[in-house]
Coordinates of C-alpha atoms and ligand atoms in Angstrom, one line a residue:
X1 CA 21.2 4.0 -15.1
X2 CA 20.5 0.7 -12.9
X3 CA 16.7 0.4 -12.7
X4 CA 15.3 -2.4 -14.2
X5 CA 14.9 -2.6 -17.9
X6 CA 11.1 -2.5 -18.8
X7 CA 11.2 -5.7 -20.3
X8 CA 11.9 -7.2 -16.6
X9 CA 8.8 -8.8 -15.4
X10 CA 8.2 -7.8 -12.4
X11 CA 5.7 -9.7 -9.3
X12 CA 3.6 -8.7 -6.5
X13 CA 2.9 -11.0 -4.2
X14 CA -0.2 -10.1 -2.1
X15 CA -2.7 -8.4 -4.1
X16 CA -5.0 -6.7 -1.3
X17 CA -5.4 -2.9 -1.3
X18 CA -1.2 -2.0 -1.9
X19 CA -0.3 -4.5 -4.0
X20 CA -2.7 -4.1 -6.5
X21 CA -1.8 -0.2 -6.3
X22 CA 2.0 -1.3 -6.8
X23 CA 1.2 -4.1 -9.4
X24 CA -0.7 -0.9 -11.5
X25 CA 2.1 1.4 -10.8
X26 CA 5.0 -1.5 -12.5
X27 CA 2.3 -2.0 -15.0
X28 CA 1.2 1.3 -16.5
X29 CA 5.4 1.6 -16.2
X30 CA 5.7 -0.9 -18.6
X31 CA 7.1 -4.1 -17.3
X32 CA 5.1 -7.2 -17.5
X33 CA 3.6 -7.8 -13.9
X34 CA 2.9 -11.2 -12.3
X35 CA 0.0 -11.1 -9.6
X36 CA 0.3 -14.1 -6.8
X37 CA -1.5 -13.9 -3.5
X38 CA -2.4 -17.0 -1.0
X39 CA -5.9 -16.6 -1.5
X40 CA -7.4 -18.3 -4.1
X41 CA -9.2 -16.3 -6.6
X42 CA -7.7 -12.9 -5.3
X43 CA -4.7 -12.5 -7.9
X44 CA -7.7 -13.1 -10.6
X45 CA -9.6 -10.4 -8.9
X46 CA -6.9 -7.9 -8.6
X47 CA -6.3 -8.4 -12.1
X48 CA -10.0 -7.6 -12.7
X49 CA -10.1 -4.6 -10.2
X50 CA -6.7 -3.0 -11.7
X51 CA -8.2 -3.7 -15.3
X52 CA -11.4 -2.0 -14.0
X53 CA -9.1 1.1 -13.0
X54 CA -7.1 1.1 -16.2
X55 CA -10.7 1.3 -18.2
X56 CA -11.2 4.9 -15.6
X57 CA -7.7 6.1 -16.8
X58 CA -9.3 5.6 -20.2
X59 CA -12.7 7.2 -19.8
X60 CA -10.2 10.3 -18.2
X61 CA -8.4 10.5 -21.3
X62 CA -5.3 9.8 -18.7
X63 CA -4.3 6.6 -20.8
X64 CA -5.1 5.8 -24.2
X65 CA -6.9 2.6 -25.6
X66 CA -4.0 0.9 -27.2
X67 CA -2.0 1.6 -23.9
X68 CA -4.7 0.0 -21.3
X69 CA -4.8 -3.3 -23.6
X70 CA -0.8 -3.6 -23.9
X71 CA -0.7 -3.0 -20.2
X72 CA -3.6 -5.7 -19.8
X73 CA -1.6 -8.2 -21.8
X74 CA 1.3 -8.0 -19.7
X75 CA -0.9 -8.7 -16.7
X76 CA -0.7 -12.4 -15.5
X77 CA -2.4 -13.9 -12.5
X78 CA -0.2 -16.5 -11.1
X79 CA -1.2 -20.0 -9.1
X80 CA 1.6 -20.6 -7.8
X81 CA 5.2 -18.9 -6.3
X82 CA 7.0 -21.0 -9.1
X83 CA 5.8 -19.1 -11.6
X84 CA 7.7 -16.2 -10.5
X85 CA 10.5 -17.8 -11.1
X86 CA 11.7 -15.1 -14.0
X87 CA 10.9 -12.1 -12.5
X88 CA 13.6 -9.3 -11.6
X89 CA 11.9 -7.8 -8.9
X90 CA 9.6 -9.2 -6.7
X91 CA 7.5 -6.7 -4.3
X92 CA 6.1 -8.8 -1.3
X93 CA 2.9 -6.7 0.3
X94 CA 1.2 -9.4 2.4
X95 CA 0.0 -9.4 5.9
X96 CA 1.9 -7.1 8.5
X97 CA 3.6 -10.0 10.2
X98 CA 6.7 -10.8 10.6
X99 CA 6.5 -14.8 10.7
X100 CA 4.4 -14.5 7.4
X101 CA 6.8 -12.0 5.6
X102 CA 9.5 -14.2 6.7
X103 CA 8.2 -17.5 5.8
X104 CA 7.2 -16.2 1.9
X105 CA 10.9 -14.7 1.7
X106 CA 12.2 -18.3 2.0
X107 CA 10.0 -20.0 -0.1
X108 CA 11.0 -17.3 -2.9
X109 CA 14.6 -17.5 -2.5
X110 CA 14.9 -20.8 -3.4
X111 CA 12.4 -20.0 -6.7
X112 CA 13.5 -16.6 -8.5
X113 CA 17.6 -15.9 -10.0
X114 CA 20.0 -14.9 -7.3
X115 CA 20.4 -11.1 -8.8
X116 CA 15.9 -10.9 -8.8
X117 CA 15.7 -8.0 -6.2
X118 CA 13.5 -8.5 -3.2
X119 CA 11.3 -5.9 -1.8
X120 CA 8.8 -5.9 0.9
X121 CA 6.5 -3.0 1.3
X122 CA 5.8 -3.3 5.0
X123 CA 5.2 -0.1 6.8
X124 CA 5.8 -1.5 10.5
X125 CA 8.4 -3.9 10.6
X126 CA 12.4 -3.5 10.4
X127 CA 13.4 -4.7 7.0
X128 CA 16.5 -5.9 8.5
X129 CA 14.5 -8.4 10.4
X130 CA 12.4 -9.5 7.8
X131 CA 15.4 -9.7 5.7
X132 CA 17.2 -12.2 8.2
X133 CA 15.3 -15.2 7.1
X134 CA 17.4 -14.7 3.9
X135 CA 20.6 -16.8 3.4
X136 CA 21.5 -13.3 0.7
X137 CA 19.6 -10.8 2.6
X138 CA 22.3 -7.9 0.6
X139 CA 19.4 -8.2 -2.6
X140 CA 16.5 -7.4 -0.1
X141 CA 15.1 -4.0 0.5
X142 CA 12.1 -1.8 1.9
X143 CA 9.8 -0.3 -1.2
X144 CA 7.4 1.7 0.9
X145 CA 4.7 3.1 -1.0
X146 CA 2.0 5.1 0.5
X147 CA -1.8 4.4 -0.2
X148 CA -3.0 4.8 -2.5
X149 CA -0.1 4.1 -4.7
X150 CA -0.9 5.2 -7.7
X151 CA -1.2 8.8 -6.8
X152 CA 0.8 8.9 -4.1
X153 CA 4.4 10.3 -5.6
X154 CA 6.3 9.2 -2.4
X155 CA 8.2 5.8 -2.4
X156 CA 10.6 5.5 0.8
X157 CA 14.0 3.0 -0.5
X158 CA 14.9 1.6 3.2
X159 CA 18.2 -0.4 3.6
X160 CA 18.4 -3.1 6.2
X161 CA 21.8 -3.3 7.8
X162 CA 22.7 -6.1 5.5
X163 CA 21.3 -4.6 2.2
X164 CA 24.2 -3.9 -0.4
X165 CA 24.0 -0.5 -2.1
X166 CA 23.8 -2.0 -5.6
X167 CA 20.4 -3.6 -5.1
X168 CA 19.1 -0.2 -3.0
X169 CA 20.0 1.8 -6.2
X170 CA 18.6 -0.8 -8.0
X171 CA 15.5 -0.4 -6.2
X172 CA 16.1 3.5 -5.7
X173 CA 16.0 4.4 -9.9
X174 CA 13.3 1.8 -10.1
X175 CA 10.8 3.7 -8.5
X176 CA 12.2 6.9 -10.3
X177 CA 11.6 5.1 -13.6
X178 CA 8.1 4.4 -12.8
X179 CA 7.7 8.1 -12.4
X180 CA 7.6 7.9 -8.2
X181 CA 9.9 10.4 -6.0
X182 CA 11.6 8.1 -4.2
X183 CA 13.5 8.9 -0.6
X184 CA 16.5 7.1 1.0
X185 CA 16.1 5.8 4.5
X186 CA 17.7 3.5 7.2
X187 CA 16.1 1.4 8.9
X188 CA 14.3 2.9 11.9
X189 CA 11.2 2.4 13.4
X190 CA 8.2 4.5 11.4
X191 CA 10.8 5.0 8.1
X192 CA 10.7 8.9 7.6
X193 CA 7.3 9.6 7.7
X194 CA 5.5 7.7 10.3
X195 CA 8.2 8.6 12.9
X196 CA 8.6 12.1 12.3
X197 CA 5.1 12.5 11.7
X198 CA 4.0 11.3 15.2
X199 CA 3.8 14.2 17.0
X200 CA 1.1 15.4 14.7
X201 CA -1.2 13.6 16.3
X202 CA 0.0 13.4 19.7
X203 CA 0.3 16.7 20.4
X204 CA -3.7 17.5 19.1
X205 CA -4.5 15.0 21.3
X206 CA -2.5 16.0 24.7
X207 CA -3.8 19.5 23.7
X208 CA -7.1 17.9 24.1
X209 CA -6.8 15.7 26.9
X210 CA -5.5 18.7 29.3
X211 CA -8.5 20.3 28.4
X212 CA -7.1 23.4 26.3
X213 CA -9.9 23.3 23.2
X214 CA -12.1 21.0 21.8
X215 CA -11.2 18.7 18.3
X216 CA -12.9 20.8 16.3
X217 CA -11.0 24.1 17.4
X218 CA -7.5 22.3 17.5
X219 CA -8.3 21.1 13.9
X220 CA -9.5 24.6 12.5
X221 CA -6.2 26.2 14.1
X222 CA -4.0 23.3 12.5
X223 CA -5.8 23.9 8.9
X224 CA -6.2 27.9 9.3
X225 CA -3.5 28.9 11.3
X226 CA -0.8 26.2 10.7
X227 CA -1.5 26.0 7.3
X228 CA -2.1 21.9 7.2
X229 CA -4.7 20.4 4.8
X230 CA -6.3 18.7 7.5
X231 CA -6.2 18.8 11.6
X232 CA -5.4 15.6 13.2
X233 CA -8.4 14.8 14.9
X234 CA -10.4 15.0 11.3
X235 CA -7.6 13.2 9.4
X236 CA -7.1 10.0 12.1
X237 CA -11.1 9.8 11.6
X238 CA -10.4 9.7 7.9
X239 CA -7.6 7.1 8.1
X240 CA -9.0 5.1 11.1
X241 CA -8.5 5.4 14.4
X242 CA -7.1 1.5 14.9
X243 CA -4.9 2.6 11.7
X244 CA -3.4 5.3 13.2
X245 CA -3.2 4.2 17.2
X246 CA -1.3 1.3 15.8
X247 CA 1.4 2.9 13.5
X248 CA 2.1 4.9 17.0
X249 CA 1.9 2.1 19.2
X250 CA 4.5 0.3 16.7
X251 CA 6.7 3.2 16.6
X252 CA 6.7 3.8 20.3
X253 CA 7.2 -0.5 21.4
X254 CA 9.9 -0.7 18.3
X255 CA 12.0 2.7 20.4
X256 CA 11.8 0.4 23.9
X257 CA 8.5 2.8 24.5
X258 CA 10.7 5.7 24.4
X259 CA 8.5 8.4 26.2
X260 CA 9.0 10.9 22.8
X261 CA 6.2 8.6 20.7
X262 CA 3.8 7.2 23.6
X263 CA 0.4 6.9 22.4
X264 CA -2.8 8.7 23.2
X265 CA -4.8 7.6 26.1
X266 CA -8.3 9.1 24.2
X267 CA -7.2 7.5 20.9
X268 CA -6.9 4.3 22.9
X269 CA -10.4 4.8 24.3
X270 CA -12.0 5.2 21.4
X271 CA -10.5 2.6 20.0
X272 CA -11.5 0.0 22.4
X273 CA -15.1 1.1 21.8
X274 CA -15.6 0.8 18.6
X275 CA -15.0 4.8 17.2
X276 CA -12.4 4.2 14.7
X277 CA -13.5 7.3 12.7
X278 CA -15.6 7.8 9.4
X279 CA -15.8 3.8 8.5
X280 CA -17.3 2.9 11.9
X281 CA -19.8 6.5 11.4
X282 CA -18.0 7.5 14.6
X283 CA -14.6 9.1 16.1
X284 CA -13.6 12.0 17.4
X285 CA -16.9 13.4 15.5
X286 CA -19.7 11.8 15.0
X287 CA -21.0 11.0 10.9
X288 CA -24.6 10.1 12.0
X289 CA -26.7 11.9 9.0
X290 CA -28.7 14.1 11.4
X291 CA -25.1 14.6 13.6
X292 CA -24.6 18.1 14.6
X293 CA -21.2 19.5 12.8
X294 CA -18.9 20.4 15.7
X295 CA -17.8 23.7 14.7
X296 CA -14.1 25.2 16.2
X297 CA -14.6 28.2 19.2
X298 CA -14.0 31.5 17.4
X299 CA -14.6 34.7 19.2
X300 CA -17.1 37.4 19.0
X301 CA -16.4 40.4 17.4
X302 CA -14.1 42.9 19.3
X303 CA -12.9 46.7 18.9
X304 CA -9.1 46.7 17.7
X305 CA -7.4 48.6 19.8
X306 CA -5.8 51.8 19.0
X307 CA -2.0 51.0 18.6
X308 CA 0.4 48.7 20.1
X309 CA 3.9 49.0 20.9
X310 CA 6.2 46.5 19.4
X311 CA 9.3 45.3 22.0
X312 CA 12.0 43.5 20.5
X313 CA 12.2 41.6 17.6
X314 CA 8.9 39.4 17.1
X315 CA 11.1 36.2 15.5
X316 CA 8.5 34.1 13.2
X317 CA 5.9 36.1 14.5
X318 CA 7.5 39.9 12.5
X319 CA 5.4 39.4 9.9
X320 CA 2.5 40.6 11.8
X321 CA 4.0 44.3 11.8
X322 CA 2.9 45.1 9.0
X323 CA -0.4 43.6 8.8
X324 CA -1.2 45.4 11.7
X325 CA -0.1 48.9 10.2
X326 CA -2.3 47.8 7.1
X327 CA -5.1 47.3 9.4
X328 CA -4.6 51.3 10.4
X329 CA -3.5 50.7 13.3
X330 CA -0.3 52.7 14.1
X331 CA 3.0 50.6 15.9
X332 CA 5.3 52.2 17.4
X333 CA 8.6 49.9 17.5
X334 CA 10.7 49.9 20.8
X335 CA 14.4 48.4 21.1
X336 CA 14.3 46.1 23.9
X337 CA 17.0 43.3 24.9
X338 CA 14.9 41.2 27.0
X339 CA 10.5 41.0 25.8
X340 CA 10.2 40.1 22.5
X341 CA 5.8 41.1 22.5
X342 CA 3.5 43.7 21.8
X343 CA 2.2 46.3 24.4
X344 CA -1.8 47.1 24.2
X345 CA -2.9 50.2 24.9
X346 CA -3.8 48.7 28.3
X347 CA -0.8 47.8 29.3
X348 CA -1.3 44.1 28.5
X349 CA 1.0 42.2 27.0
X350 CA 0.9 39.6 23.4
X351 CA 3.4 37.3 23.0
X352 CA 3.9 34.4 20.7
X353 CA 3.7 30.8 22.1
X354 CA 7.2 30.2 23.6
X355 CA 6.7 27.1 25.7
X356 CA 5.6 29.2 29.1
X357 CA 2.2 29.9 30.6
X358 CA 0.4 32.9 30.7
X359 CA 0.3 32.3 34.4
X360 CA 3.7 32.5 34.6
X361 CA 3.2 36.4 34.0
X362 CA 1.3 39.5 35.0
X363 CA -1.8 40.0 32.6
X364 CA 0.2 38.1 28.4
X365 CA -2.2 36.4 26.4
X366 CA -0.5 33.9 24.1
X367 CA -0.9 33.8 20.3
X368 CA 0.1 30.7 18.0
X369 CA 2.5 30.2 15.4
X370 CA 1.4 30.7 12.1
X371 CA 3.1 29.0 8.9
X372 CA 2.2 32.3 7.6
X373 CA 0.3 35.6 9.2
X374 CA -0.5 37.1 5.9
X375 CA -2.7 34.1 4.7
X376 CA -3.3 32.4 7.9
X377 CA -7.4 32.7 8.4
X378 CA -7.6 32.3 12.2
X379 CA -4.9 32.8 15.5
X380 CA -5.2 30.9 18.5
X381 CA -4.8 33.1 21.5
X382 CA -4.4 31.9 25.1
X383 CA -4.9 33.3 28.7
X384 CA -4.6 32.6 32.2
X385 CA -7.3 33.4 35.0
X386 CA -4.7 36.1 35.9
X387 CA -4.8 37.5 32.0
X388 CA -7.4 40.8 32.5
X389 CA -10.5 40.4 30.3
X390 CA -9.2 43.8 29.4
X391 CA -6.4 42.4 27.7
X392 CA -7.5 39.4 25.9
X393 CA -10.2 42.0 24.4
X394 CA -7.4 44.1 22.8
X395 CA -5.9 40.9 21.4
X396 CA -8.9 39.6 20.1
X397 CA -9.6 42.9 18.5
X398 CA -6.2 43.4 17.1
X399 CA -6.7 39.9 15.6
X400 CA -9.8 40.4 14.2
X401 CA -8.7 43.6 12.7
X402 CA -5.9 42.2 10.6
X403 CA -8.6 39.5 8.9
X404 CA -8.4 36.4 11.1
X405 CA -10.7 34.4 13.0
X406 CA -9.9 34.1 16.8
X407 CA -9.9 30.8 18.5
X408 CA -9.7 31.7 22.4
X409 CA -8.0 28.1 23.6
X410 CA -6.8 27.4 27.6
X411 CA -3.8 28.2 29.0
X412 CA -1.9 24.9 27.5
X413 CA 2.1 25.8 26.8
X414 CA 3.0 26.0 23.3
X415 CA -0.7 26.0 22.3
X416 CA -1.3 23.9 19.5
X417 CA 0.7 24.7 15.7
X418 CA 3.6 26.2 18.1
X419 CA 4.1 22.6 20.0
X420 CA 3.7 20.5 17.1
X421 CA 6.1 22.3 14.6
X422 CA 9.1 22.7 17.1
X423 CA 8.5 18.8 18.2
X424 CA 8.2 18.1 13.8
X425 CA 11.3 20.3 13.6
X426 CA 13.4 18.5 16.5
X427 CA 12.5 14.6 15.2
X428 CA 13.7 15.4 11.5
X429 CA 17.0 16.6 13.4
X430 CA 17.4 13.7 15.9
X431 CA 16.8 11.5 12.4
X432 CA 19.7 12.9 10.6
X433 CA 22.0 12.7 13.0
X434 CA 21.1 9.4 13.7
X435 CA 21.6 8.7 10.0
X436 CA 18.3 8.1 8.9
X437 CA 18.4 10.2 5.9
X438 CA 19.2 13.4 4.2
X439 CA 18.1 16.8 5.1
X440 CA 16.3 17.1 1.4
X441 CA 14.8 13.6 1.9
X442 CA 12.7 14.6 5.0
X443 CA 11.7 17.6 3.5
X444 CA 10.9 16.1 0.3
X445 CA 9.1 12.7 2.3
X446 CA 7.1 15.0 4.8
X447 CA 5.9 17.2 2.1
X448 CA 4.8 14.3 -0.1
X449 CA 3.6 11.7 2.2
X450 CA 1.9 13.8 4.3
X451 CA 1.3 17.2 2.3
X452 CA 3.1 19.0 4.9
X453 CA 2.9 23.1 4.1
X454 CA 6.8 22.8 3.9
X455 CA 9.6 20.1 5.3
X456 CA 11.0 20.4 8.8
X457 CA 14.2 21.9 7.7
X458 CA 12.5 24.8 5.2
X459 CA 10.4 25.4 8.5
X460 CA 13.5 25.3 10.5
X461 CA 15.2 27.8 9.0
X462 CA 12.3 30.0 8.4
X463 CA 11.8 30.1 12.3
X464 CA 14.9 30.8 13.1
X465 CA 18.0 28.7 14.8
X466 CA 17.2 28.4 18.3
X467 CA 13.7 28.9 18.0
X468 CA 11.6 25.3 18.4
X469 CA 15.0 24.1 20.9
X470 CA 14.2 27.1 23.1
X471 CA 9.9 26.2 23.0
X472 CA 10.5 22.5 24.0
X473 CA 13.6 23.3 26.5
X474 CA 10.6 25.3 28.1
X475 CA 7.8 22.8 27.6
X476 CA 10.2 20.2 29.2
X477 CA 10.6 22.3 32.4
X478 CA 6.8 22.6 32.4
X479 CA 6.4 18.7 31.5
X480 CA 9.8 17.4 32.8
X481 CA 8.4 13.3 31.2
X482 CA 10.9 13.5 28.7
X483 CA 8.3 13.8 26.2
X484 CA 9.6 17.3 25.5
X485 CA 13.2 17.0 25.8
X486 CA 15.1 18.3 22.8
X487 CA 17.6 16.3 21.2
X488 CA 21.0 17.0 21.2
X489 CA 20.9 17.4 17.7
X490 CA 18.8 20.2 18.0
X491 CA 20.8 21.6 20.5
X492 CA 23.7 21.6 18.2
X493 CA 21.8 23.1 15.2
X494 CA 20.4 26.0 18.1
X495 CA 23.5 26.1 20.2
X496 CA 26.4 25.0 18.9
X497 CA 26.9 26.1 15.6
X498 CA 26.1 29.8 16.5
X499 CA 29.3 29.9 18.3
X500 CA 31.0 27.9 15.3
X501 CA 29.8 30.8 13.5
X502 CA 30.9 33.4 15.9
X503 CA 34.1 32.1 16.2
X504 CA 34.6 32.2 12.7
X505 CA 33.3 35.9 12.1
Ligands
LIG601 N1 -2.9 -0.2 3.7 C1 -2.0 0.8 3.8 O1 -2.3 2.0 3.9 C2 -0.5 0.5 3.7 C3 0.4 1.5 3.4 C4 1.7 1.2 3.2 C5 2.2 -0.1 3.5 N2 1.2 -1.1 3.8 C6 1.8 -2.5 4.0 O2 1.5 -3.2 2.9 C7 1.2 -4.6 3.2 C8 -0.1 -5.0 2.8 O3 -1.1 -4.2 3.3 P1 -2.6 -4.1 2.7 O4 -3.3 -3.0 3.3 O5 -2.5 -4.1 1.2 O6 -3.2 -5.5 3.2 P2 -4.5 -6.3 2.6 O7 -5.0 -7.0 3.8 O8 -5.4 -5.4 1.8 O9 -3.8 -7.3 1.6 C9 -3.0 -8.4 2.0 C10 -3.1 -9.5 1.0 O10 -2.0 -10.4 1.3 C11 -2.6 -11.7 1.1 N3 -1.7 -12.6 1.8 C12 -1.6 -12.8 3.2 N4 -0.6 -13.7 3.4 C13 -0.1 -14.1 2.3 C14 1.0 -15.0 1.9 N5 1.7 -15.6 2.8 N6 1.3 -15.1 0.6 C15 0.6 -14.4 -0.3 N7 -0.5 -13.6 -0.1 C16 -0.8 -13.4 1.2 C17 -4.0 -11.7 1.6 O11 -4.8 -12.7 1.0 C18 -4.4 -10.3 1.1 O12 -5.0 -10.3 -0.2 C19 1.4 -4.7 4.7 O13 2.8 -5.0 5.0 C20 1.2 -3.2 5.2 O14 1.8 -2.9 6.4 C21 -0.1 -0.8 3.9

């Protein structure tokens, strides 16, 4: 067991919205906690806000009495950086610069014992930068807790290059200790979660921006269909649009603006004028009292039809078999080498999203990928002008019939959950074969940071090897920016390893 022994005290320099969250997560912990910040007064008033919050825990029956007025005597505001001096860990969450970080590193090293690990909490900048204004930069690490941080379970432990192992267990069975699930991760732009998150937002957004559905739709398909807790367009209106735009733009400057993470030209819009989302009363929806809600596009009712005929195996889409025959709607299931879609009884053609057009084809409408058919409460289906009206009727019907809500979005390849999973699925790849962490990390940090359905690599395997390369080998032909490229680690997971396999059979 390395993490620090409770009697440690421990310090939080910077006591705005995250270190006071940290300082009550070391606290209620058990160690004694030191508060400093530059601003006079605002260690005093942290003290008095995390007090304040303690007293809730109380009224919640989530702390007792006795506990909240230990945990207050341990609680010191300090008025200077010298009275650190006997701490074991200090946990550095001031502004997001790297001059400022840098600076306060210094000052502390020459103040606290030469074993007193060093954390900084920044959620930007590489710790191995921040880390070289240290003449022992081997005891300094990245604690990245999410906000708030006393409910949020997820800590990320990043090493800098220089960062010995002892002090990133250290830091590692720390955060266990305090009852956090902490993750291990390199240092790369975004951590875990704010790089392989990106595309979350990015592709809602370029969904928008070539015109293929309106915020509101894209949201309700992301919630309904691809099982999130919140669409993008809702949730960067709920964290702030400035927030958000400049985690991406950090992430995309810190990759030499690696074409993968560029930003959104909308976000950027609404940015410069002022709609950063629900604390500005405007963003991508407006939350004026007497504001209209923008509802999502679903269709009008339609007869189901009466079968379809099943070619080929449906992939992450099978599941809808059965729901269809529980509907009462009879499939017949043909053997076929080449379609993989369902015939309607007017000879149209459903297909799930795969990264092509409908125009591409004679009369297929498009449906989206759902995390899961049985529960999802709404499909997104897609068609060209050359789609019959015919034929998007039948799929609207057969939709309807099996329980779910029809969005009707335009023609945009890989829709909207289809697009953003395979891109999800191919980051947390690229990231572990560029050593960023573990296969059970990602899926553990994407569930827990941002209350993802299920990791990348559960959703991986559940769609199949091959699956998200072939969408985005397809989207890239469509949008050959690089923006869609695969990685070769995706390749390898699709490609290469099915002949290991094969070779091995
Ligand atoms: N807010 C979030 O959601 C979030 C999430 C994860 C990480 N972070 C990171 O945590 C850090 C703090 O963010 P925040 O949102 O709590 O900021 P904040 O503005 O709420 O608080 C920063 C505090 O640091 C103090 N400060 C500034 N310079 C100082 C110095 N040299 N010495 C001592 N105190 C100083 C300020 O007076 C202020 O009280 C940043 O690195 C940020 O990137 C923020």
């Amino acid at each position: 067991m390395t993490a620090l022994d409770l009697s440690s005290p421990v310090a939080v320099v910077g006591t705005g919205t995250m270190g006071q969250g940290i300082a009550q997560v070391a606290l209620v912990a058990g160690h004694p906690v030191r508060l400093y910040d530059a601003a006079p007064g605002r260690a005093q008033a942290a003290a008095d806000a995390i007090g304040a919050r303690l007293d809730r825990l109380v009224a919640k029956d989530r702390l007792t009495a006795a506990d909240r007025d230990a945990a207050r005597a341990r609680l010191l505001p300090a008025e200077s950086l010298a009275e650190l001096a006997d701490c074991a860990l200090v946990v550095e969450a001031v502004l997001e610069r790297l001059d400022v970080k840098q600076e306060l590193l210094r000052e502390l090293e020459g103040i606290v014992d030469e074993d007193c690990l060093l954390a900084t909490n920044t959620s930007s900048l590489s710790v191995t930068a921040i880390g070289g204004a240290l003449s022992d930069p081997g005891r300094f690490v990245g604690l990245h807790f999410f906000n708030p941080a006393p409910l949020l379970p997820l800590v990320e432990v990043v090493s800098g290059f220089a960062t010995d192992v002892t002090y990133a267990t250290r830091a590692y069975e720390t955060a266990r200790a305090w009852g956090k699930t902490p993750v291990a991760c390199a240092d790369t732009p975004g951590f875990i979660v704010n790089r392989i998150a990106r595309p979350f937002y990015a592709e809602a957004f370029a969904v928008h921006e070539a015109q293929g559905a309106d915020p509101a739709t894209i949201d309700a398909v992301l919630r309904e269909c691809g099982g999130f807790k919140m669409g993008a367009f809702e949730l960067t209106d709920l964290i702030g649009q400035d927030v958000n735009e400049s985690v991406t733009h950090s992430v995309w400057q810190a990759f030499f603006n690696d074409v993968r993470f560029t930003p959104s030209l909308a976000q950027r819009r609404l940015v410069e004028s002022g709609r950063l989302g629900r604390k500005s009363g405007h963003g991508w929806y407006d939350y004026a009292e007497d504001a209209e809600r923008d509802e999502p596009h679903t269709a009008e009712r339609q007869q189901q039809p009466a079968y379809v005929v099943a070619e080929g195996d449906l992939g992450p889409a099978s599941e809808l078999l059965p729901l269809i025959r529980e509907a009462g709607i009879p499939v017949r299931e043909e053997e076929e080498d080449h379609g993989t879609r369902l015939v309607l009884p007017g000879g149209g053609q459903l297909a799930l999203a795969d990264g092509q057009t409908s125009v591409e084809f004679r009369d297929v409408v498009y449906f989206d990928l759902a995390v899961d058919y049985r529960r999802a409460t709404r499909i997104a289906v897609s068609a060209s002008q050359d789609t019959s009206p015919g034929t998007l009727t039948e799929a609207i019907g057969l939709f309807q019939a099996i329980g779910k809500d029809v969005s009707v979005i335009g023609d945009v390849p890989g829709m909207i959950v289809a697009r953003t999973v395979a891109r999800i699925v191919d980051l947390a790849h690229d990231a572990v074969a560029k050593g960023v962490a573990t296969v059970e990390d990602i899926d553990t940090a994407m569930r827990l940071g941002v209350n993802y359905p299920m990791g990348p690599f559960e959703w991986s395997r559940r769609l199949g090897r091959g699956w998200a390369y072939d969408l985005l080998d397809e989207l890239h032909v469509r949008e050959p920016s690089g923006r869609y490229a695969p990685s070769l680690a995706l390749y390898r997971h699709a490609y290469a390893s099915d002949k290991r396999e094969g070779s091995t059979s």
